[in-house]
């Protein structure tokens, strides 16, 4: 059957079957819910011109035992490739046809990147899910508020805050299996633990947390005989002080590190390879409030050290300084303005062992591999009394090497109040840019200092129907045009280089979301994504992807959940050692059914939970030639004192 018809049939069944009964596979979006990422203001969701996915703390409680990448990958329009494979598998963030370099990740509102990565991206394997309070996912070009890299989505991750009590202790621990579909020994191979101590006393607040994960049992390559372990540690310290009602300051320091074993993906053989990554972050965030406004400064220093132990060993170090200072002002709840300046300083260096030598030598010099960005920006939101809302912004990117680039955004929406809720229509047009990474510019074998930034233009049109206390339904069409795309080109004689492509590429599609709670204690969350792309952008991207989750509160103490994910056929390529060319392959579609249950005991202070993933033990491929997880079982507890 034609896949467009499949999508339409699914869309029709979901709309007709449940329209009488918010937006995502996460949680009902209440009328008074606020969102922040699309404006930097706390605005009611109904007044936002975007359909934002918000994963709340209550949602995360229902997703215990999953990584942040797994949780985000179940939201509409998002595919995170690698989460169903070996725990140490590299992750690809695929949103609206864009890749890692077009997805910007924020932690507590400030950009996090690794300037030594090929895509300049942040590695979600470094983040412990137990430290996260909530997540907002804003799709579409958002460079006006967030700068380079915010071309297809912004993922804003908010970490947990200190409790209002003087002392609060939280413990979480889980154990589980980790095996492929052709194994049935169900050995305990996955261990996850975290602890948090936090509280507030007088003008002070504090939070200290530590997390650990050890996962073994799976070989990275399919058919491998040796398992490849993943081991991570995370620490986070937050200290806050309130000087007065007008002035407060928060400081933080964190470290994240992991060791990931991996195999030889080129020859598809077992190998004693290992990737090690360490990240250190420190920052401060003072906020001064005045009548109708506030001034905020988010400043952070980030240091990343990576080492690859393999037949081609290498070491990467990078440092970045990011300062985002902005003034928010509210004119009588009608006009909301943001005026700010964002500064970034990025540099990296790398070391490798030249052929025939035994010692490391510097391959990328940080004196060369360095740039700064200074961006003034402005954004305005207008909320009328008659339903019209407008969100518009402009940003002037000033790059130390590329000069100035102007990006802008216009996003009108109209909300019609109904007796049972509201109907909202929205349109947006936004531009974005993606600065080449330092690796793409200065890597001695493949780098190209003549690279130009990629440019994106995104158009969206859609609607949202809110039925009070019953449902939220939304449908959005997007069309994204990509110019000056940076690709890895064979220039002849197996000599490769990063180059800009002269032709433009297009990605378009539909995103449908239904969140329905017409029956007491029963909640249905469903989303369907249909994506069509030019062939050069389609690698490992499903044309149709479906997520469905059904939550049922058996009692005030017990919750059960059943979730299903369907991924359509995907195109992949594999290097042929005989012909020395890439062969096109098709990864067949698959569907995964998962079960979750939690129960509260000891005066609601302790929660016991269990997961059964891939219930039918489906054998499928996420990446050609690499192992994927079969049926898995995990048990855990969460204790709050």
Short mmCIF file of C-alpha atoms in Angstrom, two decimals, residues 254-473:
data_model
loop_
_atom_site.label_atom_id
_atom_site.label_comp_id
_atom_site.label_asym_id
_atom_site.label_seq_id
_atom_site.Cartn_x
_atom_site.Cartn_y
_atom_site.Cartn_z
CA UNK A 254 29.08 19.31 37.01
CA UNK A 255 31.15 16.46 35.68
CA UNK A 256 30.07 13.71 33.30
CA UNK A 257 32.19 10.86 32.01
CA UNK A 258 31.80 7.54 30.27
CA UNK A 259 33.78 4.63 28.87
CA UNK A 260 32.27 2.82 25.89
CA UNK A 261 33.71 -0.30 24.28
CA UNK A 262 33.14 -0.63 20.52
CA UNK A 263 34.03 -2.93 17.65
CA UNK A 264 35.56 -2.48 14.21
CA UNK A 265 32.59 -1.17 12.21
CA UNK A 266 34.62 -1.05 8.99
CA UNK A 267 35.38 -4.79 8.78
CA UNK A 268 32.50 -5.78 11.10
CA UNK A 269 34.75 -7.70 13.50
CA UNK A 270 35.16 -7.86 17.27
CA UNK A 271 37.83 -5.43 18.48
CA UNK A 272 39.15 -4.17 21.80
CA UNK A 273 38.34 -0.54 20.99
CA UNK A 274 37.25 2.00 23.56
CA UNK A 275 35.91 5.56 23.58
CA UNK A 276 36.42 7.71 26.68
CA UNK A 277 34.74 11.06 27.23
CA UNK A 278 34.96 13.53 30.11
CA UNK A 279 33.04 16.79 30.45
CA UNK A 280 33.35 19.49 33.09
CA UNK A 281 30.96 22.44 33.31
CA UNK A 282 30.83 25.42 35.64
CA UNK A 283 28.45 28.35 35.43
CA UNK A 284 26.53 31.07 37.12
CA UNK A 285 23.19 32.71 36.46
CA UNK A 286 22.33 35.98 38.25
CA UNK A 287 18.83 37.41 37.74
CA UNK A 288 17.71 40.91 38.62
CA UNK A 289 13.98 41.66 38.61
CA UNK A 290 12.47 45.09 38.31
CA UNK A 291 8.99 46.39 37.67
CA UNK A 292 7.56 44.42 34.68
CA UNK A 293 10.95 43.07 33.68
CA UNK A 294 14.13 41.20 34.50
CA UNK A 295 17.79 41.02 33.46
CA UNK A 296 19.35 37.55 33.26
CA UNK A 297 22.92 36.51 32.57
CA UNK A 298 23.64 32.84 31.84
CA UNK A 299 27.37 32.19 31.74
CA UNK A 300 29.11 28.82 31.46
CA UNK A 301 32.53 27.31 30.83
CA UNK A 302 32.67 23.84 29.31
CA UNK A 303 35.70 21.56 28.95
CA UNK A 304 35.55 18.24 27.07
CA UNK A 305 38.28 15.60 26.83
CA UNK A 306 37.83 12.62 24.49
CA UNK A 307 40.12 9.73 23.67
CA UNK A 308 39.72 6.96 21.09
CA UNK A 309 41.64 3.76 21.80
CA UNK A 310 41.75 1.77 18.56
CA UNK A 311 43.97 0.97 15.60
CA UNK A 312 43.77 4.70 14.80
CA UNK A 313 44.11 6.28 18.27
CA UNK A 314 43.33 9.94 18.76
CA UNK A 315 42.79 12.52 21.50
CA UNK A 316 40.48 15.53 21.36
CA UNK A 317 40.25 18.48 23.76
CA UNK A 318 37.86 21.39 23.50
CA UNK A 319 36.85 24.41 25.54
CA UNK A 320 33.94 26.76 25.16
CA UNK A 321 32.75 29.88 26.95
CA UNK A 322 29.12 30.88 26.48
CA UNK A 323 27.45 34.00 27.84
CA UNK A 324 23.80 34.80 27.14
CA UNK A 325 22.65 38.12 28.64
CA UNK A 326 19.11 39.33 28.00
CA UNK A 327 16.50 41.74 29.24
CA UNK A 328 12.84 40.66 29.38
CA UNK A 329 10.08 43.23 29.62
CA UNK A 330 6.32 42.73 29.84
CA UNK A 331 4.10 45.57 28.63
CA UNK A 332 0.75 44.99 30.38
CA UNK A 333 0.55 41.33 29.34
CA UNK A 334 0.20 42.43 25.71
CA UNK A 335 3.74 42.95 24.48
CA UNK A 336 6.62 40.81 25.67
CA UNK A 337 10.09 41.82 24.51
CA UNK A 338 13.51 40.23 24.76
CA UNK A 339 16.69 42.15 23.97
CA UNK A 340 19.91 40.22 24.37
CA UNK A 341 23.42 39.43 23.30
CA UNK A 342 24.92 35.98 23.04
CA UNK A 343 28.69 35.41 23.07
CA UNK A 344 30.53 32.16 22.29
CA UNK A 345 34.24 31.39 22.31
CA UNK A 346 35.14 27.92 20.99
CA UNK A 347 38.46 26.18 20.47
CA UNK A 348 39.78 22.65 20.08
CA UNK A 349 42.93 20.63 19.58
CA UNK A 350 43.57 17.02 18.59
CA UNK A 351 46.41 14.53 18.68
CA UNK A 352 47.08 11.44 16.58
CA UNK A 353 49.91 8.97 15.98
CA UNK A 354 51.41 9.47 12.49
CA UNK A 355 52.02 6.38 10.37
CA UNK A 356 55.27 4.66 11.36
CA UNK A 357 55.57 6.49 14.68
CA UNK A 358 54.73 5.44 18.25
CA UNK A 359 54.02 8.74 19.99
CA UNK A 360 51.11 11.20 19.77
CA UNK A 361 51.69 14.48 17.96
CA UNK A 362 49.39 17.47 17.60
CA UNK A 363 47.24 17.34 14.47
CA UNK A 364 44.93 20.33 15.09
CA UNK A 365 46.42 23.42 16.72
CA UNK A 366 44.06 25.36 19.04
CA UNK A 367 45.65 28.64 17.92
CA UNK A 368 44.11 27.98 14.49
CA UNK A 369 41.03 25.98 15.49
CA UNK A 370 39.34 28.82 17.32
CA UNK A 371 36.48 31.22 16.64
CA UNK A 372 34.14 33.59 18.47
CA UNK A 373 30.53 34.54 17.81
CA UNK A 374 28.86 37.69 19.12
CA UNK A 375 25.13 37.91 18.40
CA UNK A 376 22.78 40.76 19.36
CA UNK A 377 19.15 39.65 19.08
CA UNK A 378 15.63 40.89 19.69
CA UNK A 379 12.30 39.11 19.99
CA UNK A 380 8.77 40.39 20.51
CA UNK A 381 5.53 38.61 21.39
CA UNK A 382 2.12 40.26 20.99
CA UNK A 383 -0.92 38.72 22.72
CA UNK A 384 -4.20 40.40 21.73
CA UNK A 385 -7.65 40.37 23.32
CA UNK A 386 -9.25 39.07 20.13
CA UNK A 387 -7.19 35.92 19.57
CA UNK A 388 -4.30 37.13 17.40
CA UNK A 389 -0.82 36.36 18.69
CA UNK A 390 2.46 37.21 16.97
CA UNK A 391 5.98 36.04 17.77
CA UNK A 392 8.75 37.70 15.74
CA UNK A 393 12.49 38.09 16.09
CA UNK A 394 15.76 39.04 14.45
CA UNK A 395 19.40 38.17 15.13
CA UNK A 396 22.68 39.43 13.70
CA UNK A 397 25.34 36.74 13.85
CA UNK A 398 28.86 38.15 13.95
CA UNK A 399 31.39 35.38 13.37
CA UNK A 400 35.12 36.05 13.76
CA UNK A 401 35.83 34.24 10.47
CA UNK A 402 32.64 34.57 8.42
CA UNK A 403 31.47 38.08 9.17
CA UNK A 404 27.78 38.87 9.68
CA UNK A 405 24.68 36.75 8.97
CA UNK A 406 21.13 37.96 9.55
CA UNK A 407 18.37 35.53 10.54
CA UNK A 408 14.75 36.26 11.37
CA UNK A 409 11.46 34.67 12.41
CA UNK A 410 7.79 35.60 11.99
CA UNK A 411 5.14 33.45 13.65
CA UNK A 412 1.51 34.68 13.75
CA UNK A 413 -1.23 32.51 15.24
CA UNK A 414 -4.94 32.94 15.87
CA UNK A 415 -6.93 31.36 18.69
CA UNK A 416 -10.72 31.01 18.55
CA UNK A 417 -12.37 30.47 21.93
CA UNK A 418 -14.99 27.72 21.93
CA UNK A 419 -17.52 26.63 24.53
CA UNK A 420 -15.51 23.46 25.14
CA UNK A 421 -11.95 24.81 24.66
CA UNK A 422 -10.22 26.53 21.76
CA UNK A 423 -9.12 26.12 18.14
CA UNK A 424 -5.78 27.60 17.15
CA UNK A 425 -4.23 28.12 13.71
CA UNK A 426 -0.57 28.97 13.20
CA UNK A 427 1.88 29.92 10.47
CA UNK A 428 5.60 30.54 10.73
CA UNK A 429 8.56 31.31 8.53
CA UNK A 430 12.05 31.25 9.98
CA UNK A 431 15.65 31.19 8.82
CA UNK A 432 18.70 29.62 10.40
CA UNK A 433 22.41 29.06 9.86
CA UNK A 434 24.83 26.32 10.87
CA UNK A 435 28.46 27.30 11.32
CA UNK A 436 31.00 24.69 10.11
CA UNK A 437 32.61 22.86 13.01
CA UNK A 438 36.25 23.38 13.88
CA UNK A 439 36.87 19.75 12.92
CA UNK A 440 35.38 20.29 9.44
CA UNK A 441 37.53 23.36 8.99
CA UNK A 442 40.89 22.26 10.36
CA UNK A 443 41.17 18.45 10.32
CA UNK A 444 44.46 17.97 8.41
CA UNK A 445 43.22 15.22 6.09
CA UNK A 446 39.60 16.20 5.44
CA UNK A 447 39.22 19.79 6.62
CA UNK A 448 38.39 22.73 4.37
CA UNK A 449 38.94 26.29 5.57
CA UNK A 450 36.91 27.60 2.60
CA UNK A 451 33.66 26.13 3.93
CA UNK A 452 30.66 28.43 4.22
CA UNK A 453 27.86 28.17 6.81
CA UNK A 454 24.80 26.13 5.89
CA UNK A 455 21.54 28.07 5.55
CA UNK A 456 18.01 26.82 6.29
CA UNK A 457 14.54 28.23 5.69
CA UNK A 458 11.53 26.60 7.35
CA UNK A 459 7.83 27.16 6.67
CA UNK A 460 5.14 25.75 8.96
CA UNK A 461 1.36 25.82 8.95
CA UNK A 462 -0.94 23.94 11.27
CA UNK A 463 -3.64 23.89 13.87
CA UNK A 464 -4.40 22.75 17.39
CA UNK A 465 -7.77 21.78 18.88
CA UNK A 466 -8.11 21.80 22.66
CA UNK A 467 -11.13 20.10 24.25
CA UNK A 468 -11.16 21.05 27.91
CA UNK A 469 -10.22 18.19 30.26
CA UNK A 470 -10.57 15.71 27.39
CA UNK A 471 -8.09 16.08 24.56
CA UNK A 472 -5.62 18.08 22.53
CA UNK A 473 -5.20 17.34 18.82
#
